[in-house]
Coordinates of C-alpha atoms in Angstrom, one line a residue:
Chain G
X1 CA 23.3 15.0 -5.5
X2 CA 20.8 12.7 -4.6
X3 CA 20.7 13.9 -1.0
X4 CA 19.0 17.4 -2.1
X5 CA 16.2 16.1 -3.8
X6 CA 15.8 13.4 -0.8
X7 CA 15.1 16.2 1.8
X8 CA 13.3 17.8 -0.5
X9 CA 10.5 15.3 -1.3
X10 CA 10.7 14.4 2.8
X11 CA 9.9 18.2 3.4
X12 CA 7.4 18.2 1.0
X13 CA 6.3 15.0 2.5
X14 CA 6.1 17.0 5.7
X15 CA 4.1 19.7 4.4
X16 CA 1.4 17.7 2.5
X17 CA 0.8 15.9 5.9
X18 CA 0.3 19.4 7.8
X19 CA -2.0 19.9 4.9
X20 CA -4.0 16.5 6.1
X21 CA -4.0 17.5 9.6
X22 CA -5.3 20.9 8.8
X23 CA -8.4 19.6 6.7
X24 CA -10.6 21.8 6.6
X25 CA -12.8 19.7 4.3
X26 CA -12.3 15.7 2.9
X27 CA -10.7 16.6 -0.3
X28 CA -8.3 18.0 1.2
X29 CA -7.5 15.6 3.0
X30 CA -7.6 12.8 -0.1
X31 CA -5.6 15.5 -2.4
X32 CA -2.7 15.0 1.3
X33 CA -2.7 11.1 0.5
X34 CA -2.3 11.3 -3.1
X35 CA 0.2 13.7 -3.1
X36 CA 1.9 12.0 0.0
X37 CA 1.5 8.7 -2.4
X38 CA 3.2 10.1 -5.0
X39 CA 6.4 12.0 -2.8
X40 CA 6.6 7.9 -1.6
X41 CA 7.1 6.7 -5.0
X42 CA 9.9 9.4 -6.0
X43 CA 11.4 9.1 -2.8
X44 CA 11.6 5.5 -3.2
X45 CA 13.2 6.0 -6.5
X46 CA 15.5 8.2 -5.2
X47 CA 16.6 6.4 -2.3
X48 CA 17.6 2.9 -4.5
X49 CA 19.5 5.2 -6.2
X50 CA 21.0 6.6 -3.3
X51 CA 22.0 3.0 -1.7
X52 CA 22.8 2.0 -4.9
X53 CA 20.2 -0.6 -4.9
X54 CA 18.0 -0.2 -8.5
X55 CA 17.1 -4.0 -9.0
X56 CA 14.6 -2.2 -5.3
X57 CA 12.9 0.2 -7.8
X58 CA 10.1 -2.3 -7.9
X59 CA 9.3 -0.9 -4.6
X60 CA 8.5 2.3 -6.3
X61 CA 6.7 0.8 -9.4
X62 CA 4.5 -1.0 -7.1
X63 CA 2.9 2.0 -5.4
X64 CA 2.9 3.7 -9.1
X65 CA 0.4 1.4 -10.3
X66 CA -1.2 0.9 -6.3
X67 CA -1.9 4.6 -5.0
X68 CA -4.7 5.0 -7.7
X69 CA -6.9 2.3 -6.2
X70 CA -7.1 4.4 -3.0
X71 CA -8.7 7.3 -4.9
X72 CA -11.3 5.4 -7.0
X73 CA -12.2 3.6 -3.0
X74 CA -12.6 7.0 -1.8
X75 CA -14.5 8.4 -4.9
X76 CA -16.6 5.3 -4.4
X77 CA -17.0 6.0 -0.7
X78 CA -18.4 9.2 -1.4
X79 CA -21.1 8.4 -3.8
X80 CA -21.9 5.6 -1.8
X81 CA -22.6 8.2 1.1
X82 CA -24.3 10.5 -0.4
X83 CA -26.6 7.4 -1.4
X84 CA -27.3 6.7 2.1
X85 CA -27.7 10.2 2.7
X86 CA -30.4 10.7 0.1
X87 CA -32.5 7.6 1.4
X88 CA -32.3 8.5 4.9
X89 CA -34.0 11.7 4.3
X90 CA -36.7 9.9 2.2
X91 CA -37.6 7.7 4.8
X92 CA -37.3 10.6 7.2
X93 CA -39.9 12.8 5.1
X94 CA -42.6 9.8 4.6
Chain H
X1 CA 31.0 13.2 -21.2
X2 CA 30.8 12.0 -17.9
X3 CA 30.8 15.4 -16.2
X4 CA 28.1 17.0 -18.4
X5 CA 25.9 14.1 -17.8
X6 CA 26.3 14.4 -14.3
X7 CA 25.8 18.3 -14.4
X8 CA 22.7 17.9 -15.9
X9 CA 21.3 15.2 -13.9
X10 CA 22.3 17.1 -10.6
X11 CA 20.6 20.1 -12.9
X12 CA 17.4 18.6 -13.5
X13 CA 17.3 16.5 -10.1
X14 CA 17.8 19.9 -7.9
X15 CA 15.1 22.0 -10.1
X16 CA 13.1 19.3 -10.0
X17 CA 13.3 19.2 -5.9
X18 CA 12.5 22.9 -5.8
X19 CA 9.5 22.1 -7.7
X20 CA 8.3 19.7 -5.6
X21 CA 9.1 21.6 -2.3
X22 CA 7.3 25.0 -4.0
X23 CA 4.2 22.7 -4.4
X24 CA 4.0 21.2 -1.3
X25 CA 4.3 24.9 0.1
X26 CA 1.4 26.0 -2.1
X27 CA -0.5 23.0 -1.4
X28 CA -0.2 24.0 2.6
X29 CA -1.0 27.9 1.9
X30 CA -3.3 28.5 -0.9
X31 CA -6.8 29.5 0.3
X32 CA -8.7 26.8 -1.1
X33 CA -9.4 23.4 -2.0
X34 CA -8.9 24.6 -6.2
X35 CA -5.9 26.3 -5.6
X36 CA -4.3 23.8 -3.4
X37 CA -5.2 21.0 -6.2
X38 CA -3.6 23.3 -8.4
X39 CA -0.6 24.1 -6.5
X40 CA -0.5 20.2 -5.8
X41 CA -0.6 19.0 -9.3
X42 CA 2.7 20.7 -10.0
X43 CA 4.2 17.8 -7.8
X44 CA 2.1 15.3 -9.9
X45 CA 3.5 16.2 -13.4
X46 CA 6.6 18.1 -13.8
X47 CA 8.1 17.3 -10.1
X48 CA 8.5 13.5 -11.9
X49 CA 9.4 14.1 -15.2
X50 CA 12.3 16.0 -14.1
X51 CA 13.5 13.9 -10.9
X52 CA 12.9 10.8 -12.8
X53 CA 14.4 11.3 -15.9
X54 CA 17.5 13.1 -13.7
X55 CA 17.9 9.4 -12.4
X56 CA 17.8 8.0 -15.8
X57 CA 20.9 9.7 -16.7
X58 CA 22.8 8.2 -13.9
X59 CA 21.8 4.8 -14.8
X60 CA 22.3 5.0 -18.4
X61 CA 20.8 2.1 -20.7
X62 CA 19.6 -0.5 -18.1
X63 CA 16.6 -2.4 -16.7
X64 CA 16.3 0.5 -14.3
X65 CA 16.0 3.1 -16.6
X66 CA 13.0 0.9 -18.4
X67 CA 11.2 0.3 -14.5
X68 CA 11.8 4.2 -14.7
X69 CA 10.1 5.0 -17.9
X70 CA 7.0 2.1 -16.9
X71 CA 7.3 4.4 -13.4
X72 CA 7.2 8.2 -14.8
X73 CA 4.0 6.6 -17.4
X74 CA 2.2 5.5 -14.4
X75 CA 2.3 8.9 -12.6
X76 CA 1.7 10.9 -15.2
X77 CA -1.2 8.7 -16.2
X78 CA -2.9 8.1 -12.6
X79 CA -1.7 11.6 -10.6
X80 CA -3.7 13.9 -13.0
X81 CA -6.4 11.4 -13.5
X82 CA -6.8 11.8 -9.7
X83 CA -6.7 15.2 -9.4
X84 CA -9.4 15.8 -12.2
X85 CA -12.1 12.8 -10.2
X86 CA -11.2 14.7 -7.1
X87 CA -12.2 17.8 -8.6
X88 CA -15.2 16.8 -10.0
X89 CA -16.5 14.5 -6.8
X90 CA -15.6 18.0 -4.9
X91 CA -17.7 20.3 -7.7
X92 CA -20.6 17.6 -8.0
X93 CA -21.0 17.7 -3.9
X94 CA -21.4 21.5 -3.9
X95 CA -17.8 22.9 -2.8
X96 CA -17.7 26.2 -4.8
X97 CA -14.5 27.5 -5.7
X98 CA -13.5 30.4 -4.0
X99 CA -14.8 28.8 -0.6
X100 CA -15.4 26.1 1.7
X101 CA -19.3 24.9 1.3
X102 CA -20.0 24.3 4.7
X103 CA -22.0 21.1 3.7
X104 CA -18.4 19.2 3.1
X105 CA -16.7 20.0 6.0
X106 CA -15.8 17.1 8.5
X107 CA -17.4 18.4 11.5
X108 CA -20.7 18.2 10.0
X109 CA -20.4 14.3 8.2
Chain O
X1 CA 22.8 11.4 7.0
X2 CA 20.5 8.4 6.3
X3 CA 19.9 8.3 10.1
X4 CA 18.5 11.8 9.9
X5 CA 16.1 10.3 7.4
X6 CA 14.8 7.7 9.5
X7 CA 14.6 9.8 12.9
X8 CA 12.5 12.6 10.3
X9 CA 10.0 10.0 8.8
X10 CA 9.7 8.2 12.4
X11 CA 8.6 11.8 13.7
X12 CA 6.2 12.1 11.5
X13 CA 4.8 8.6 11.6
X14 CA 4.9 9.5 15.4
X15 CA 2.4 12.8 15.0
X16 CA 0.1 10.8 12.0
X17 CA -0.2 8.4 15.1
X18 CA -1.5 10.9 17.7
X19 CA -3.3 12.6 15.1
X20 CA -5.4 9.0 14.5
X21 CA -5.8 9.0 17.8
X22 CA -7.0 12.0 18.9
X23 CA -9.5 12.1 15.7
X24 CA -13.2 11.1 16.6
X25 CA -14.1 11.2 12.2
X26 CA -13.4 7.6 11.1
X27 CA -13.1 8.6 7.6
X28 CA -10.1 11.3 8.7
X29 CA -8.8 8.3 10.6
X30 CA -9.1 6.0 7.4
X31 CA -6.7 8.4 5.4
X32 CA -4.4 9.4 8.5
X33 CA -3.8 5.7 8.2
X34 CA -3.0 5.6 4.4
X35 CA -0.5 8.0 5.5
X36 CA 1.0 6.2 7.5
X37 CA 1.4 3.0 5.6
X38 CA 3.3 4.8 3.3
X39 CA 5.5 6.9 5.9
X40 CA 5.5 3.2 7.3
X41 CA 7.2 1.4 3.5
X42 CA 9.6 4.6 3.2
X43 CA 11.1 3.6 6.9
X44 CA 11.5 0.0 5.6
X45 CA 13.2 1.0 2.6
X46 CA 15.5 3.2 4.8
X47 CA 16.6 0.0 6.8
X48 CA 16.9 -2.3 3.7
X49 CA 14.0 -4.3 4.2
X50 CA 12.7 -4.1 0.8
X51 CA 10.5 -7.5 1.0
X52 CA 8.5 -6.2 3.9
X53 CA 8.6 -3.0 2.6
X54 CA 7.1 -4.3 -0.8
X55 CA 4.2 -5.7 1.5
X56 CA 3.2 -2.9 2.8
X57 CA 3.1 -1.2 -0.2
X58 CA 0.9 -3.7 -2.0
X59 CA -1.4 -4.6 1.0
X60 CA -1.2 -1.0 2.9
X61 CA -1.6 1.0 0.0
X62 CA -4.3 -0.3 -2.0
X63 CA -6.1 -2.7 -0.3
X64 CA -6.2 -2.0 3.5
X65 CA -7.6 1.6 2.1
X66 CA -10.4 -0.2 0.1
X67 CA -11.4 -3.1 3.4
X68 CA -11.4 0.5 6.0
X69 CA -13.6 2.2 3.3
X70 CA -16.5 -0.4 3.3
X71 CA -16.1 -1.4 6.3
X72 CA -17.0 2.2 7.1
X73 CA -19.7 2.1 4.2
X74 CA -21.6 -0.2 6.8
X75 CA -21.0 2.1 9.8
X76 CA -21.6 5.2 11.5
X77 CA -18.9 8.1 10.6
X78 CA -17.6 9.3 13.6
X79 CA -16.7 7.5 16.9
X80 CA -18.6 7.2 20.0
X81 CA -17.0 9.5 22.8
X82 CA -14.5 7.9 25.1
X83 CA -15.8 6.4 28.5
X84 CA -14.2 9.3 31.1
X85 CA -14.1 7.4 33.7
X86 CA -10.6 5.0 34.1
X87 CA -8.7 7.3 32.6
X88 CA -6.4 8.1 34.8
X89 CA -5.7 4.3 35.9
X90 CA -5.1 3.8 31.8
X91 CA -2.9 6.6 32.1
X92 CA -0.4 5.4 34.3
X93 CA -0.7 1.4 33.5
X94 CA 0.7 3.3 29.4
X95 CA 3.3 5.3 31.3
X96 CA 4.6 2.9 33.1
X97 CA 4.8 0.0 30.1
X98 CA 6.3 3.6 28.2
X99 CA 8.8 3.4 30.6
X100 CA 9.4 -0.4 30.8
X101 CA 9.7 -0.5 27.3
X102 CA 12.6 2.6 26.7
X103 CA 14.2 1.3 29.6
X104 CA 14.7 -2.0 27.6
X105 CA 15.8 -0.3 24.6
X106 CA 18.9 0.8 26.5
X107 CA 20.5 -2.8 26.2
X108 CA 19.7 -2.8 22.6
X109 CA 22.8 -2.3 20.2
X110 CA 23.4 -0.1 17.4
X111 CA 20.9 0.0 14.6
X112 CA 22.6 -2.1 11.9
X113 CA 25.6 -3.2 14.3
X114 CA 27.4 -6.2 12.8
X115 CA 28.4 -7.9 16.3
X116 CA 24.7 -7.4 17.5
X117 CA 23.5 -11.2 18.7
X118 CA 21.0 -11.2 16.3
X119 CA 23.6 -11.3 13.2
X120 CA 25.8 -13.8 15.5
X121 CA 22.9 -16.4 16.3
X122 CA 21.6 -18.4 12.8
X123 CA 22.5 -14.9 10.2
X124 CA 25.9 -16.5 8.9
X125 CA 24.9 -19.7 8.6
X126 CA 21.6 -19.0 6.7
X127 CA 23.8 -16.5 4.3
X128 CA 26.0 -19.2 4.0
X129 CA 24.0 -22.2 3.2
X130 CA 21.5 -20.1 0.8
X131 CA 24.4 -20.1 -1.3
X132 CA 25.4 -23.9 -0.5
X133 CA 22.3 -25.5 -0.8
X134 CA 19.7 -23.2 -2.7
X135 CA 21.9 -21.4 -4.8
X136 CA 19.0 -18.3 -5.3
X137 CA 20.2 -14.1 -4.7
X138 CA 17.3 -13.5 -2.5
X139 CA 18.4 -14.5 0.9
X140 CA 14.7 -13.2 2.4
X141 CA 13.1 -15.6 0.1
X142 CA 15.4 -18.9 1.3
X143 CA 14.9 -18.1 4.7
X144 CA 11.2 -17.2 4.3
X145 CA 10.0 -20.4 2.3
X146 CA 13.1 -23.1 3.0
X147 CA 15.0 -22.7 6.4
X148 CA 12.0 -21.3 7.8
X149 CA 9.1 -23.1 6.2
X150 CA 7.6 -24.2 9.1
X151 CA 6.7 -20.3 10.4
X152 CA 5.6 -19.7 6.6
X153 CA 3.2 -22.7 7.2
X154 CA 1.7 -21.5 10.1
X155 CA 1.5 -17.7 8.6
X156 CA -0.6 -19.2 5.3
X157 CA -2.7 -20.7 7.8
X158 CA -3.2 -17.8 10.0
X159 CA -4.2 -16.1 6.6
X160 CA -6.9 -18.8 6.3
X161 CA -8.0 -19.2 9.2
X162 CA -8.4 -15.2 9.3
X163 CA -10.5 -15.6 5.9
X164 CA -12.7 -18.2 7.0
X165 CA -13.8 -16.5 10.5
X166 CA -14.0 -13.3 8.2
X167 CA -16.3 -14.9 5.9
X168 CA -18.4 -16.2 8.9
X169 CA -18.8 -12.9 10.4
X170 CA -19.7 -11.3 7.2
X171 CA -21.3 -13.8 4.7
X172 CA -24.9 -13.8 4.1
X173 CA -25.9 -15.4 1.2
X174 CA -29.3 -15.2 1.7
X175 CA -28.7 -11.3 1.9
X176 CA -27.0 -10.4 -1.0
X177 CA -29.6 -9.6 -3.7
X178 CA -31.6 -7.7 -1.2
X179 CA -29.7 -4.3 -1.8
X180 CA -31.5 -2.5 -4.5
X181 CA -28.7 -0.4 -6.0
X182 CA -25.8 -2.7 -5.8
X183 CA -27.1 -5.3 -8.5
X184 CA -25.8 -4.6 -12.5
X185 CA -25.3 -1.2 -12.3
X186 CA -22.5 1.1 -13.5
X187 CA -19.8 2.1 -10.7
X188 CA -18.6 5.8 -11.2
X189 CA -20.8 6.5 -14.1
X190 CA -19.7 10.6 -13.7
X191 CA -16.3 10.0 -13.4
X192 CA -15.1 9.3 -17.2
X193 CA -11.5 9.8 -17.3
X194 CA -10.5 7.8 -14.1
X195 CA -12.5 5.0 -15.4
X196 CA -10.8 4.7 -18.9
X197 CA -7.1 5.1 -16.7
X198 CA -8.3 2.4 -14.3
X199 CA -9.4 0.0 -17.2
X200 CA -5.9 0.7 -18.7
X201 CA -4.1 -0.5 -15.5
X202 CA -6.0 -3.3 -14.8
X203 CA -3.7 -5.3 -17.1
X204 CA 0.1 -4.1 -15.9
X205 CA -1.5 -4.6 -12.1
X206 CA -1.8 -8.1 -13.0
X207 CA 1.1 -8.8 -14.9
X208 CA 3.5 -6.9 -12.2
X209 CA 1.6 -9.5 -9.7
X210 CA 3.0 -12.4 -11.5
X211 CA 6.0 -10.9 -11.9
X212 CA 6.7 -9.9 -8.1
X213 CA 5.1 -13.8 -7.7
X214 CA 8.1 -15.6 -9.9
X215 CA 11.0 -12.9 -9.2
X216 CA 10.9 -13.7 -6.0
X217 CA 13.8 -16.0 -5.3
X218 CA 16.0 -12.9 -7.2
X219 CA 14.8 -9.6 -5.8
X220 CA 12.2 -8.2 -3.5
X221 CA 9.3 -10.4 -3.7
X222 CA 7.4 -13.8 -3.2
X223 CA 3.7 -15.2 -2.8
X224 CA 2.3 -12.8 -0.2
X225 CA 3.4 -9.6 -1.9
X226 CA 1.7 -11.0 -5.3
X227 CA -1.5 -12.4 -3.6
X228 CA -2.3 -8.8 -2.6
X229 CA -1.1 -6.7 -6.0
X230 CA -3.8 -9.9 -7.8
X231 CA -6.0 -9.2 -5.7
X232 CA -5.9 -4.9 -5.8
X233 CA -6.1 -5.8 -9.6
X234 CA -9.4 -7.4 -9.3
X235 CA -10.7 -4.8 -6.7
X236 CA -9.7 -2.1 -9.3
X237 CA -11.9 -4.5 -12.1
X238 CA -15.0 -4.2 -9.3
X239 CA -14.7 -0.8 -8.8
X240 CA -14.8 0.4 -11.6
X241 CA -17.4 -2.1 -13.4
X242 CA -19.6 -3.4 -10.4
X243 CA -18.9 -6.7 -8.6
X244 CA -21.5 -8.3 -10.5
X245 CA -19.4 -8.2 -13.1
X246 CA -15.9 -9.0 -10.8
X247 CA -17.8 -12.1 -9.8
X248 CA -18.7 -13.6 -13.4
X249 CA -14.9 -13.4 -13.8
X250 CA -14.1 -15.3 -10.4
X251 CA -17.2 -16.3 -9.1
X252 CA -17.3 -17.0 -5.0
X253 CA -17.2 -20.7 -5.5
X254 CA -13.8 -20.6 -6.9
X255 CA -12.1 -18.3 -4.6
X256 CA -13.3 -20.3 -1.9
X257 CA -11.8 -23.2 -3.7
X258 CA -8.6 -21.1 -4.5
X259 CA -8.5 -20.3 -0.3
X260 CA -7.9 -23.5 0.2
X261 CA -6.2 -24.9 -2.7
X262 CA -3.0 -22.7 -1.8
X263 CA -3.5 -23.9 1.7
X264 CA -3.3 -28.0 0.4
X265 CA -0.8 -27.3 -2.0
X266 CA 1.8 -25.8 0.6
X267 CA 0.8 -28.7 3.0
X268 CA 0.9 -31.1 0.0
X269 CA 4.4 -30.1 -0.9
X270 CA 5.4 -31.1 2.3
X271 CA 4.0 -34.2 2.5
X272 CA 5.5 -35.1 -1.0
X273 CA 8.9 -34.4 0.5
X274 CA 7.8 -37.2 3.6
X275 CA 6.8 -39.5 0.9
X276 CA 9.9 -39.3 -1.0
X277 CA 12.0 -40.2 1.7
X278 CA 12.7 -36.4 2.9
X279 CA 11.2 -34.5 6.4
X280 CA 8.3 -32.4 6.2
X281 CA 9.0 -29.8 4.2
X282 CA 12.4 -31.0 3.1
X283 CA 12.6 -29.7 -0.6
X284 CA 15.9 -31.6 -1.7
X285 CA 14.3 -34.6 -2.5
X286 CA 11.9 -33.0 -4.7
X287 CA 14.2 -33.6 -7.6
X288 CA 17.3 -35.9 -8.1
X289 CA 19.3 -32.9 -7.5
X290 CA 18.9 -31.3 -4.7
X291 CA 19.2 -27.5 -5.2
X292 CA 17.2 -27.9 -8.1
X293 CA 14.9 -29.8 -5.3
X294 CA 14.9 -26.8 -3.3
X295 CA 14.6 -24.2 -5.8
X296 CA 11.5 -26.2 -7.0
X297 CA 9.7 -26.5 -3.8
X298 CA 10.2 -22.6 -3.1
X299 CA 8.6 -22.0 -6.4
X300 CA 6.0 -24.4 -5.4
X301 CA 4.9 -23.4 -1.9
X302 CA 5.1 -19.8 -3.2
X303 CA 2.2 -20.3 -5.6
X304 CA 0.1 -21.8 -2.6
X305 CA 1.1 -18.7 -0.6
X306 CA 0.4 -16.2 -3.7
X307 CA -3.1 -18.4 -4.0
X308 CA -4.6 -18.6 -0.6
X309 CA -3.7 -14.4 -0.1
X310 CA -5.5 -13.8 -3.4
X311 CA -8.3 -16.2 -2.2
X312 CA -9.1 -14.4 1.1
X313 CA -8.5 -10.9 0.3
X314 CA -10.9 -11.3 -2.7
X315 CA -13.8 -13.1 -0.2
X316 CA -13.8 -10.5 2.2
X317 CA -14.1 -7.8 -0.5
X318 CA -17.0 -9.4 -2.0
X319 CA -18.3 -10.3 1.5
X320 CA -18.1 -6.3 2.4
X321 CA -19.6 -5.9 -0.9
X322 CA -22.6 -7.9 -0.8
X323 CA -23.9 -6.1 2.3
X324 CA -25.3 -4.0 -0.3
X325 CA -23.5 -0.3 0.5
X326 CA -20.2 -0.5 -1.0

């Protein structure tokens, strides 16, 4: 039973890493992590299940409250870029 | 008792599987970056409400099936929350829907 | 079937790998290697390891991310190009150790095999004295802080040390109210929604710190694990108010203090159990009895441990930070 959903979520796993690979652009790539991020955390509920193992499921709760810090970094990133970005070309024009 | 619970968990676990693999597949061959969100999102929200609570009826009234509630609240509180900031950081940078802005592609960073 | 699983996730670890390789964006690379963090904690989980696999989640999923992202902030985005020349002496010097090394693996035994030297060498009798002498479920955490103190010792200290020379490199006091942007205002002022959520989990971070800091002895867990979820806690708080306003909370003072606090407290346990008769780093004469000596100076040195990682994770956030870009 749980063996289904298990290959499921590691194909999926799969695809959303193609999808990284692939780009094109860099929110594709963050949308691959998060959604990789959140196959980890259902997969590791799964797989405690699976072994039989649920006192592990703190493993999963972990990256449920974790994986959102990555985005808000990134989000961060970007404005911080487009910052730099913005001032470059201002020193560049005077 | 036993068997129906069982039926339905392997129920709701397997349809909740296919969902996850069907957005994985759009998230790989939608056009572009929207539709992919779109298609990914699926995995985000009903992919976890119905694996999780499938587990939940396996473990019956437990600690695990509380860490499993705290869990499902987590994603369904952070996974769309991501989706919409990435959507918006994506719209305020100039992708437009419909196509890639060449302005946010790697090569060019 | 669970072998399938692990040869599947090690195949893709192996092609995240050569794809961070081969990439010449550092911000591609930055993500490729979130990816593989958590490829990396589902492999753990696979071979039971759920204390290391705990670590990686809290340290490679949050924080790792965050330290690669400002590092980057203060960088160039793409890598230089490779040197051409060498490259066919590096070529052969990797093939070579390739081969070395899978020739070696052929004397290795079965993954998991019971009669494998490893289980036969110290395993049993560390299985059988946790229940003897410490009487706590998690094996990891006997061997980690009791049997094996010393190496837990040295690894708080490598932690340190690590902080200090990173705070070196990177501190300028003198520097930090130069940047212009960075001082009092608002962090993600478009972004709304994520800001409410974040503010929201700010809270069970924390809590679900402590927790992983004093369930340790009874599931997966301990001080390291906690250090980083405190400290991802406070990042989130930064991010998403400024670190102006992460450093009235816990200003650099105290988390200097707090780096070496858990540092002397690990140290100082050890020393108590000289003074009172014991070795160094002999819990049992903590207390008159001496499981409940042990179990007391686990509990103990995993506070100095959870201290010092929270410590030195927070400085070199702040010490990106205050370069003014991130």
């Amino acid at each position: 039973m749980y063996h289904a959903v298990t290959i499921a979520l590691l194909v999926t796993m799969a695809l959303a890493l193609l999808r990284a690979l692939l780009g094109p652009s860099v929110y594709d790539r963050v949308l691959a992590v998060n959604m990789i991020g959140t196959k980890t955390v259902l997969l590791l509920a799964v797989l405690s299940f699976l072994f039989g193992r649920p006192d592990f499921l703190d493993l999963a709760l972990a990256y449920a409250l974790i994986n959102f810090i990555g985005v808000l970094a990134v989000l961060e990133f970007f404005r911080v870029r487009a910052e730099q970005d913005k001032s470059d070309s201002n020193v560049e024009n005077r | 008792m036993d068997t129906l619970l069982d039926i339905l968990s392997w129920l709701l676990l397997t349809t909740g599987g296919i969902f996850v693999f069907a957005g994985g597949l759009g998230a790989l061959r939608m056009p572009d970056l929207y539709t992919r969100m779109h298609a990914a999102s699926v995995t985000d929200s009903i992919g976890p409400i119905l694996i999780i609570t499938g587990i939940m009826l396996q473990s019956g009234l437990a600690l695990a099936s509380v860490k499993l509630v705290a869990i499902l609240l987590f994603l369904l509180l952070a996974g769309p929350t991501a989706s919409n900031a990435l959507a918006s950081a994506a719209l305020l940078s100039g992708y437009k829907p419909g196509g890639p802005a060449s302005s946010t592609q790697d090569a060019e960073k | 079937m669970t072998i399938v699983f692990g040869v599947f996730l090690l195949t893709l670890m192996l092609i995240t790998a050569i794809a961070i390789v081969r990439t010449q964006n550092l911000f591609v690379a930055v993500m490729l290697s979130g990816i593989f963090s958590l490829l990396l904690a589902s492999n753990f989980f696979l071979l039971d390891a759920a204390d290391v696999a705990l670590t990686e989640a809290a340290v490679g999923a949050g924080i790792s991310t965050v330290l690669y992202l400002s590092a980057l902030a203060l960088s160039a985005e793409n890598e230089r190009a490779p040197y051409s020349s060498h490259r066919l002496i590096a070529l052969a010097v990797v093939s070579v150790t390739a081969l070395l090394v899978i020739y070696a693996t052929f004397d290795q035994p079965r993954v998991g095999d019971p009669a494998a030297p490893v289980h036969q060498h110290v395993a049993p009798w560390y299985l059988e004295m946790t229940r003897d002498a410490i009487d706590i479920p998690n094996v990891v955490t006997a061997v980690l802080s009791s049997f094996r103190g010393y190496d837990t010792l040295g690894e708080v200290f490598v932690v340190f040390t690590a902080g200090i020379g990173v705070l070196f490199l990177l501190d300028k006091p003198g520097a930090r109210h130069g940047g212009t942007q960075t001082v009092g205002r608002v962090r993600l002022r478009h972004y709304l929604i994520p800001r409410l959520v974040g503010r929201m989990l700010i809270p069970f971070i924390l809590l679900f710190g402590l927790y992983v800091q004093f369930h340790g002895e009874y599931g997966p867990g301990g001080g390291f694990q906690a250090g980083a979820l405190i400290a991802a806690s406070i990042i989130l708080y930064a991010l998403l108010e400024g670190e102006t306003r992460a450093l009235q909370a816990l200003p650099r003072r105290l988390l200097t203090l707090l780096i070496a606090s858990g540092a002397l407290l690990y140290g100082g346990v050890g020393v108590a159990g000289m003074l009172l008769g014991g070795n160094f780093l002999d819990y049992s004469v903590l207390a008159s009895d001496p499981v409940k000596g042990q179990q007391l100076g686990i509990i103990l040195i995993e506070a100095g441990v959870g201290i010092t990682v929270t410590g030195v994770l927070l400085s070199v956030f702040h010490a990106f930070a205050a370069r003014g870009r991130f």
